[in-house]
Amino acid sequence: MKHECLGEVNCSVARTWAVIGDRWTMLIIREAFRGTHRFDGFQQRLGVGRNVLSNRLARLTEEGIFERNRYQEAPDRYEYRLTQKGMDLYPVLLTLMRWGDRYKIDEPPVRLYHKDCGELASPELRCSHCGQLVDFHSLSAEYAPDAW
Amino acid sequence: MKHECLGEVNCSVARTWAVIGDRWTMLIIREAFRGTHRFDGFQQRLGVGRNVLSNRLARLTEEGIFERNRYQEAPDRYEYRLTQKGMDLYPVLLTLMRWGDRYKIDEPPVRLYHKDCGELASPELRCSHCGQLVDFHSLSAEYAPDAW
DNA sequence: CAGTATCCTCGAGGATACTG
DNA sequence: CAGTATCCTCGAGGATACTG
């Protein structure tokens, strides 16, 4: 199965994976959340090849995750900003980070504070209906007949 | 930068990505959450190459995400079960799914019900301290000086 | 700066046959 | 079943030079 074919399969995880499931894409997005918006910024901070980066930025722009904005004229210069669709990947980033914090690192290099309450935040998944914490065991999954 | 080198960088996201950030690993894990535990089950459901699958199952077992259990003797047969460390990837899976549900598919092929309240669950991220919904804008990030 | 163009390497992954 | 062994292909990604 080709990587792009994942995008056609009837599974939300696989389709998302077809977009971000390669070596660099998610790290480029993470870098954008961190405040990097320009080509050379991404390139230097990540150490990713210029051709790869060029390709990813184009794909992510086409996908609607980045918006390419001109921030200067003559010569024209562009930067990449996350769209709402891109921002909505934040929960993915956050859960990746929390797992890494827990299992792959001693001292988490990033701390998140919740602006509203001012406290160190460790976001957690709760049921939208009753507000209880949810994990794998507390949910039951129902698969459509044609689910991949 | 080699893919494995991501695992040594001072960033929880990158280190997690070094574990699951390839074409198949996350989908194998998703399949395990779905209830597949045996080699041929993974192979047939995913259509992944047998050599690739063999390699990933070994790596994930070594990483402590899967546990390899003998479920039959003479001949010995083994199956792969998620450990707690593996189960703790559930939030990643869930957030990937929810993004796909929203942006990449019409009718979500999987529905999750919260066992406790019985309702259709759409898990969401809330601050562990005050319980409010959090997104990118409501959090402020503090980076360690040596953060990647 | 923000890319494009080129060339190159290597390894991921597919396909298939075989084994206890 | 649960793999291992082999062979092969192709494309992802690295490196570097160049451009407006």
PDB file of N, CA and C in Angstrom, chain A residues 41-116:
ATOM      1  N   GLY A  41      13.995  29.828   9.019  1.00  0.00           N
ATOM      2  CA  GLY A  41      13.794  29.507  10.424  1.00  0.00           C
ATOM      3  C   GLY A  41      13.550  28.013  10.606  1.00  0.00           C
ATOM      4  N   PHE A  42      12.607  27.495   9.853  1.00  0.00           N
ATOM      5  CA  PHE A  42      12.337  26.058   9.906  1.00  0.00           C
ATOM      6  C   PHE A  42      13.601  25.269   9.579  1.00  0.00           C
ATOM      7  N   GLN A  43      14.257  25.707   8.517  1.00  0.00           N
ATOM      8  CA  GLN A  43      15.395  24.950   8.023  1.00  0.00           C
ATOM      9  C   GLN A  43      16.505  24.869   9.080  1.00  0.00           C
ATOM     10  N   GLN A  44      16.806  26.007   9.679  1.00  0.00           N
ATOM     11  CA  GLN A  44      17.900  26.015  10.638  1.00  0.00           C
ATOM     12  C   GLN A  44      17.545  25.325  11.947  1.00  0.00           C
ATOM     13  N   ARG A  45      16.317  25.557  12.420  1.00  0.00           N
ATOM     14  CA  ARG A  45      15.968  24.957  13.703  1.00  0.00           C
ATOM     15  C   ARG A  45      15.840  23.440  13.609  1.00  0.00           C
ATOM     16  N   LEU A  46      15.304  22.965  12.501  1.00  0.00           N
ATOM     17  CA  LEU A  46      15.078  21.526  12.388  1.00  0.00           C
ATOM     18  C   LEU A  46      16.230  20.778  11.716  1.00  0.00           C
ATOM     19  N   GLY A  47      16.996  21.481  10.904  1.00  0.00           N
ATOM     20  CA  GLY A  47      18.051  20.786  10.172  1.00  0.00           C
ATOM     21  C   GLY A  47      17.520  19.914   9.053  1.00  0.00           C
ATOM     22  N   VAL A  48      16.340  20.231   8.604  1.00  0.00           N
ATOM     23  CA  VAL A  48      15.735  19.461   7.513  1.00  0.00           C
ATOM     24  C   VAL A  48      16.256  19.975   6.170  1.00  0.00           C
ATOM     25  N   GLY A  49      16.374  19.076   5.217  1.00  0.00           N
ATOM     26  CA  GLY A  49      16.846  19.465   3.897  1.00  0.00           C
ATOM     27  C   GLY A  49      15.943  20.503   3.248  1.00  0.00           C
ATOM     28  N   ARG A  50      16.530  21.417   2.485  1.00  0.00           N
ATOM     29  CA  ARG A  50      15.758  22.519   1.904  1.00  0.00           C
ATOM     30  C   ARG A  50      14.728  22.014   0.904  1.00  0.00           C
ATOM     31  N   ASN A  51      15.072  21.009   0.153  1.00  0.00           N
ATOM     32  CA  ASN A  51      14.110  20.473  -0.812  1.00  0.00           C
ATOM     33  C   ASN A  51      12.944  19.792  -0.105  1.00  0.00           C
ATOM     34  N   VAL A  52      13.254  19.066   0.957  1.00  0.00           N
ATOM     35  CA  VAL A  52      12.206  18.402   1.731  1.00  0.00           C
ATOM     36  C   VAL A  52      11.295  19.457   2.353  1.00  0.00           C
ATOM     37  N   LEU A  53      11.908  20.451   2.958  1.00  0.00           N
ATOM     38  CA  LEU A  53      11.130  21.501   3.603  1.00  0.00           C
ATOM     39  C   LEU A  53      10.240  22.210   2.598  1.00  0.00           C
ATOM     40  N   SER A  54      10.802  22.545   1.464  1.00  0.00           N
ATOM     41  CA  SER A  54      10.041  23.202   0.411  1.00  0.00           C
ATOM     42  C   SER A  54       8.823  22.376   0.027  1.00  0.00           C
ATOM     43  N   ASN A  55       9.053  21.094  -0.148  1.00  0.00           N
ATOM     44  CA  ASN A  55       7.973  20.181  -0.492  1.00  0.00           C
ATOM     45  C   ASN A  55       6.901  20.113   0.595  1.00  0.00           C
ATOM     46  N   ARG A  56       7.318  20.012   1.836  1.00  0.00           N
ATOM     47  CA  ARG A  56       6.357  19.888   2.939  1.00  0.00           C
ATOM     48  C   ARG A  56       5.527  21.156   3.115  1.00  0.00           C
ATOM     49  N   LEU A  57       6.189  22.298   3.030  1.00  0.00           N
ATOM     50  CA  LEU A  57       5.462  23.554   3.200  1.00  0.00           C
ATOM     51  C   LEU A  57       4.417  23.697   2.101  1.00  0.00           C
ATOM     52  N   ALA A  58       4.776  23.306   0.891  1.00  0.00           N
ATOM     53  CA  ALA A  58       3.820  23.382  -0.214  1.00  0.00           C
ATOM     54  C   ALA A  58       2.643  22.438   0.032  1.00  0.00           C
ATOM     55  N   ARG A  59       2.954  21.232   0.441  1.00  0.00           N
ATOM     56  CA  ARG A  59       1.892  20.251   0.678  1.00  0.00           C
ATOM     57  C   ARG A  59       0.969  20.692   1.805  1.00  0.00           C
ATOM     58  N   LEU A  60       1.572  21.212   2.870  1.00  0.00           N
ATOM     59  CA  LEU A  60       0.764  21.628   4.008  1.00  0.00           C
ATOM     60  C   LEU A  60      -0.063  22.859   3.684  1.00  0.00           C
ATOM     61  N   THR A  61       0.450  23.687   2.801  1.00  0.00           N
ATOM     62  CA  THR A  61      -0.314  24.845   2.371  1.00  0.00           C
ATOM     63  C   THR A  61      -1.495  24.393   1.514  1.00  0.00           C
ATOM     64  N   GLU A  62      -1.224  23.477   0.615  1.00  0.00           N
ATOM     65  CA  GLU A  62      -2.278  22.940  -0.237  1.00  0.00           C
ATOM     66  C   GLU A  62      -3.339  22.226   0.595  1.00  0.00           C
ATOM     67  N   GLU A  63      -2.889  21.553   1.605  1.00  0.00           N
ATOM     68  CA  GLU A  63      -3.795  20.819   2.497  1.00  0.00           C
ATOM     69  C   GLU A  63      -4.630  21.758   3.367  1.00  0.00           C
ATOM     70  N   GLY A  64      -4.217  23.024   3.428  1.00  0.00           N
ATOM     71  CA  GLY A  64      -4.974  23.978   4.238  1.00  0.00           C
ATOM     72  C   GLY A  64      -4.559  24.034   5.685  1.00  0.00           C
ATOM     73  N   ILE A  65      -3.384  23.506   5.973  1.00  0.00           N
ATOM     74  CA  ILE A  65      -2.877  23.533   7.348  1.00  0.00           C
ATOM     75  C   ILE A  65      -2.037  24.786   7.566  1.00  0.00           C
ATOM     76  N   PHE A  66      -1.336  25.190   6.541  1.00  0.00           N
ATOM     77  CA  PHE A  66      -0.617  26.468   6.565  1.00  0.00           C
ATOM     78  C   PHE A  66      -1.247  27.433   5.571  1.00  0.00           C
ATOM     79  N   GLU A  67      -1.096  28.695   5.891  1.00  0.00           N
ATOM     80  CA  GLU A  67      -1.464  29.754   4.973  1.00  0.00           C
ATOM     81  C   GLU A  67      -0.170  30.487   4.637  1.00  0.00           C
ATOM     82  N   ARG A  68       0.039  30.740   3.362  1.00  0.00           N
ATOM     83  CA  ARG A  68       1.276  31.396   2.926  1.00  0.00           C
ATOM     84  C   ARG A  68       0.989  32.875   2.735  1.00  0.00           C
ATOM     85  N   ASN A  69       1.576  33.689   3.582  1.00  0.00           N
ATOM     86  CA  ASN A  69       1.298  35.123   3.547  1.00  0.00           C
ATOM     87  C   ASN A  69       2.521  35.930   3.135  1.00  0.00           C
ATOM     88  N   ARG A  70       2.306  36.926   2.291  1.00  0.00           N
ATOM     89  CA  ARG A  70       3.392  37.834   1.965  1.00  0.00           C
ATOM     90  C   ARG A  70       3.524  38.842   3.101  1.00  0.00           C
ATOM     91  N   TYR A  71       4.709  38.937   3.635  1.00  0.00           N
ATOM     92  CA  TYR A  71       4.909  39.882   4.742  1.00  0.00           C
ATOM     93  C   TYR A  71       5.797  41.042   4.312  1.00  0.00           C
ATOM     94  N   GLN A  72       6.239  41.019   3.045  1.00  0.00           N
ATOM     95  CA  GLN A  72       7.116  42.088   2.545  1.00  0.00           C
ATOM     96  C   GLN A  72       7.059  42.080   1.024  1.00  0.00           C
ATOM     97  N   GLU A  73       7.165  43.268   0.444  1.00  0.00           N
ATOM     98  CA  GLU A  73       7.179  43.338  -1.018  1.00  0.00           C
ATOM     99  C   GLU A  73       8.551  43.778  -1.510  1.00  0.00           C
ATOM    100  N   ALA A  74       8.841  43.476  -2.764  1.00  0.00           N
ATOM    101  CA  ALA A  74      10.046  43.928  -3.470  1.00  0.00           C
ATOM    102  C   ALA A  74      11.325  43.797  -2.664  1.00  0.00           C
ATOM    103  N   PRO A  75      11.899  42.646  -2.510  1.00  0.00           N
ATOM    104  CA  PRO A  75      11.372  41.418  -3.085  1.00  0.00           C
ATOM    105  C   PRO A  75      10.271  40.824  -2.199  1.00  0.00           C
ATOM    106  N   ASP A  76       9.382  40.102  -2.824  1.00  0.00           N
ATOM    107  CA  ASP A  76       8.314  39.465  -2.062  1.00  0.00           C
ATOM    108  C   ASP A  76       8.894  38.417  -1.112  1.00  0.00           C
ATOM    109  N   ARG A  77       8.416  38.473   0.102  1.00  0.00           N
ATOM    110  CA  ARG A  77       8.826  37.464   1.089  1.00  0.00           C
ATOM    111  C   ARG A  77       7.576  36.870   1.706  1.00  0.00           C
ATOM    112  N   TYR A  78       7.629  35.582   1.935  1.00  0.00           N
ATOM    113  CA  TYR A  78       6.441  34.897   2.443  1.00  0.00           C
ATOM    114  C   TYR A  78       6.714  34.200   3.766  1.00  0.00           C
ATOM    115  N   GLU A  79       5.674  34.048   4.535  1.00  0.00           N
ATOM    116  CA  GLU A  79       5.795  33.242   5.746  1.00  0.00           C
ATOM    117  C   GLU A  79       4.590  32.333   5.871  1.00  0.00           C
ATOM    118  N   TYR A  80       4.719  31.364   6.716  1.00  0.00           N
ATOM    119  CA  TYR A  80       3.703  30.324   6.854  1.00  0.00           C
ATOM    120  C   TYR A  80       3.051  30.407   8.218  1.00  0.00           C
ATOM    121  N   ARG A  81       1.722  30.517   8.181  1.00  0.00           N
ATOM    122  CA  ARG A  81       0.970  30.596   9.432  1.00  0.00           C
ATOM    123  C   ARG A  81      -0.014  29.448   9.501  1.00  0.00           C
ATOM    124  N   LEU A  82      -0.182  28.909  10.674  1.00  0.00           N
ATOM    125  CA  LEU A  82      -1.169  27.850  10.852  1.00  0.00           C
ATOM    126  C   LEU A  82      -2.573  28.404  10.665  1.00  0.00           C
ATOM    127  N   THR A  83      -3.371  27.705   9.905  1.00  0.00           N
ATOM    128  CA  THR A  83      -4.795  28.033   9.802  1.00  0.00           C
ATOM    129  C   THR A  83      -5.528  27.431  11.005  1.00  0.00           C
ATOM    130  N   GLN A  84      -6.833  27.624  11.052  1.00  0.00           N
ATOM    131  CA  GLN A  84      -7.607  26.984  12.114  1.00  0.00           C
ATOM    132  C   GLN A  84      -7.470  25.466  12.030  1.00  0.00           C
ATOM    133  N   LYS A  85      -7.534  24.968  10.816  1.00  0.00           N
ATOM    134  CA  LYS A  85      -7.359  23.524  10.608  1.00  0.00           C
ATOM    135  C   LYS A  85      -6.011  23.053  11.144  1.00  0.00           C
ATOM    136  N   GLY A  86      -4.991  23.879  10.945  1.00  0.00           N
ATOM    137  CA  GLY A  86      -3.676  23.553  11.474  1.00  0.00           C
ATOM    138  C   GLY A  86      -3.647  23.633  12.993  1.00  0.00           C
ATOM    139  N   MET A  87      -4.232  24.672  13.518  1.00  0.00           N
ATOM    140  CA  MET A  87      -4.288  24.838  14.985  1.00  0.00           C
ATOM    141  C   MET A  87      -5.010  23.672  15.636  1.00  0.00           C
ATOM    142  N   ASP A  88      -5.960  23.121  14.907  1.00  0.00           N
ATOM    143  CA  ASP A  88      -6.721  22.009  15.464  1.00  0.00           C
ATOM    144  C   ASP A  88      -5.889  20.733  15.591  1.00  0.00           C
ATOM    145  N   LEU A  89      -4.661  20.793  15.110  1.00  0.00           N
ATOM    146  CA  LEU A  89      -3.753  19.669  15.361  1.00  0.00           C
ATOM    147  C   LEU A  89      -3.063  19.799  16.730  1.00  0.00           C
ATOM    148  N   TYR A  90      -3.351  20.885  17.400  1.00  0.00           N
ATOM    149  CA  TYR A  90      -2.707  21.103  18.704  1.00  0.00           C
ATOM    150  C   TYR A  90      -2.939  19.960  19.688  1.00  0.00           C
ATOM    151  N   PRO A  91      -4.158  19.441  19.777  1.00  0.00           N
ATOM    152  CA  PRO A  91      -4.363  18.296  20.687  1.00  0.00           C
ATOM    153  C   PRO A  91      -3.465  17.106  20.352  1.00  0.00           C
ATOM    154  N   VAL A  92      -3.214  16.888  19.080  1.00  0.00           N
ATOM    155  CA  VAL A  92      -2.307  15.795  18.697  1.00  0.00           C
ATOM    156  C   VAL A  92      -0.907  16.086  19.224  1.00  0.00           C
ATOM    157  N   LEU A  93      -0.465  17.309  19.003  1.00  0.00           N
ATOM    158  CA  LEU A  93       0.861  17.708  19.465  1.00  0.00           C
ATOM    159  C   LEU A  93       0.984  17.572  20.983  1.00  0.00           C
ATOM    160  N   LEU A  94      -0.056  18.012  21.658  1.00  0.00           N
ATOM    161  CA  LEU A  94      -0.051  18.001  23.113  1.00  0.00           C
ATOM    162  C   LEU A  94       0.006  16.587  23.664  1.00  0.00           C
ATOM    163  N   THR A  95      -0.749  15.696  23.089  1.00  0.00           N
ATOM    164  CA  THR A  95      -0.751  14.319  23.585  1.00  0.00           C
ATOM    165  C   THR A  95       0.571  13.611  23.243  1.00  0.00           C
ATOM    166  N   LEU A  96       1.139  13.943  22.109  1.00  0.00           N
ATOM    167  CA  LEU A  96       2.474  13.416  21.791  1.00  0.00           C
ATOM    168  C   LEU A  96       3.488  13.896  22.825  1.00  0.00           C
ATOM    169  N   MET A  97       3.391  15.167  23.145  1.00  0.00           N
ATOM    170  CA  MET A  97       4.331  15.751  24.092  1.00  0.00           C
ATOM    171  C   MET A  97       4.179  15.130  25.483  1.00  0.00           C
ATOM    172  N   ARG A  98       2.954  14.953  25.892  1.00  0.00           N
ATOM    173  CA  ARG A  98       2.747  14.409  27.234  1.00  0.00           C
ATOM    174  C   ARG A  98       3.247  12.974  27.347  1.00  0.00           C
ATOM    175  N   TRP A  99       3.080  12.215  26.285  1.00  0.00           N
ATOM    176  CA  TRP A  99       3.596  10.842  26.334  1.00  0.00           C
ATOM    177  C   TRP A  99       5.121  10.858  26.405  1.00  0.00           C
ATOM    178  N   GLY A 100       5.715  11.727  25.620  1.00  0.00           N
ATOM    179  CA  GLY A 100       7.172  11.852  25.648  1.00  0.00           C
ATOM    180  C   GLY A 100       7.672  12.347  27.000  1.00  0.00           C
ATOM    181  N   ASP A 101       6.971  13.321  27.557  1.00  0.00           N
ATOM    182  CA  ASP A 101       7.315  13.825  28.894  1.00  0.00           C
ATOM    183  C   ASP A 101       7.375  12.676  29.890  1.00  0.00           C
ATOM    184  N   ARG A 102       6.430  11.792  29.751  1.00  0.00           N
ATOM    185  CA  ARG A 102       6.300  10.724  30.730  1.00  0.00           C
ATOM    186  C   ARG A 102       7.292   9.586  30.514  1.00  0.00           C
ATOM    187  N   TYR A 103       7.489   9.225  29.259  1.00  0.00           N
ATOM    188  CA  TYR A 103       8.245   8.000  29.001  1.00  0.00           C
ATOM    189  C   TYR A 103       9.609   8.184  28.355  1.00  0.00           C
ATOM    190  N   LYS A 104       9.859   9.346  27.787  1.00  0.00           N
ATOM    191  CA  LYS A 104      11.067   9.457  26.981  1.00  0.00           C
ATOM    192  C   LYS A 104      12.045  10.521  27.451  1.00  0.00           C
ATOM    193  N   ILE A 105      11.767  11.169  28.563  1.00  0.00           N
ATOM    194  CA  ILE A 105      12.617  12.283  28.958  1.00  0.00           C
ATOM    195  C   ILE A 105      12.562  12.433  30.472  1.00  0.00           C
ATOM    196  N   ASP A 106      13.653  12.957  31.036  1.00  0.00           N
ATOM    197  CA  ASP A 106      13.660  13.150  32.481  1.00  0.00           C
ATOM    198  C   ASP A 106      12.926  14.426  32.862  1.00  0.00           C
ATOM    199  N   GLU A 107      13.515  15.523  32.417  1.00  0.00           N
ATOM    200  CA  GLU A 107      12.940  16.819  32.752  1.00  0.00           C
ATOM    201  C   GLU A 107      12.288  17.405  31.509  1.00  0.00           C
ATOM    202  N   PRO A 108      10.954  17.485  31.494  1.00  0.00           N
ATOM    203  CA  PRO A 108      10.265  18.039  30.319  1.00  0.00           C
ATOM    204  C   PRO A 108      10.789  19.433  29.977  1.00  0.00           C
ATOM    205  N   PRO A 109      11.258  19.620  28.758  1.00  0.00           N
ATOM    206  CA  PRO A 109      11.852  20.901  28.364  1.00  0.00           C
ATOM    207  C   PRO A 109      10.828  22.003  28.087  1.00  0.00           C
ATOM    208  N   VAL A 110       9.563  21.650  28.056  1.00  0.00           N
ATOM    209  CA  VAL A 110       8.526  22.663  27.845  1.00  0.00           C
ATOM    210  C   VAL A 110       7.502  22.581  28.966  1.00  0.00           C
ATOM    211  N   ARG A 111       7.198  23.733  29.527  1.00  0.00           N
ATOM    212  CA  ARG A 111       6.135  23.787  30.531  1.00  0.00           C
ATOM    213  C   ARG A 111       4.998  24.620  29.998  1.00  0.00           C
ATOM    214  N   LEU A 112       3.801  24.138  30.233  1.00  0.00           N
ATOM    215  CA  LEU A 112       2.626  24.858  29.767  1.00  0.00           C
ATOM    216  C   LEU A 112       1.848  25.403  30.948  1.00  0.00           C
ATOM    217  N   TYR A 113       1.534  26.677  30.857  1.00  0.00           N
ATOM    218  CA  TYR A 113       0.709  27.279  31.895  1.00  0.00           C
ATOM    219  C   TYR A 113      -0.640  27.639  31.307  1.00  0.00           C
ATOM    220  N   HIS A 114      -1.663  27.375  32.075  1.00  0.00           N
ATOM    221  CA  HIS A 114      -3.001  27.728  31.631  1.00  0.00           C
ATOM    222  C   HIS A 114      -3.228  29.199  31.965  1.00  0.00           C
ATOM    223  N   LYS A 115      -3.429  30.009  30.943  1.00  0.00           N
ATOM    224  CA  LYS A 115      -3.520  31.451  31.169  1.00  0.00           C
ATOM    225  C   LYS A 115      -4.639  31.820  32.132  1.00  0.00           C
ATOM    226  N   ASP A 116      -5.765  31.152  32.003  1.00  0.00           N
ATOM    227  CA  ASP A 116      -6.919  31.516  32.819  1.00  0.00           C
ATOM    228  C   ASP A 116      -6.700  31.284  34.310  1.00  0.00           C
TER     229      ASP A 116
END
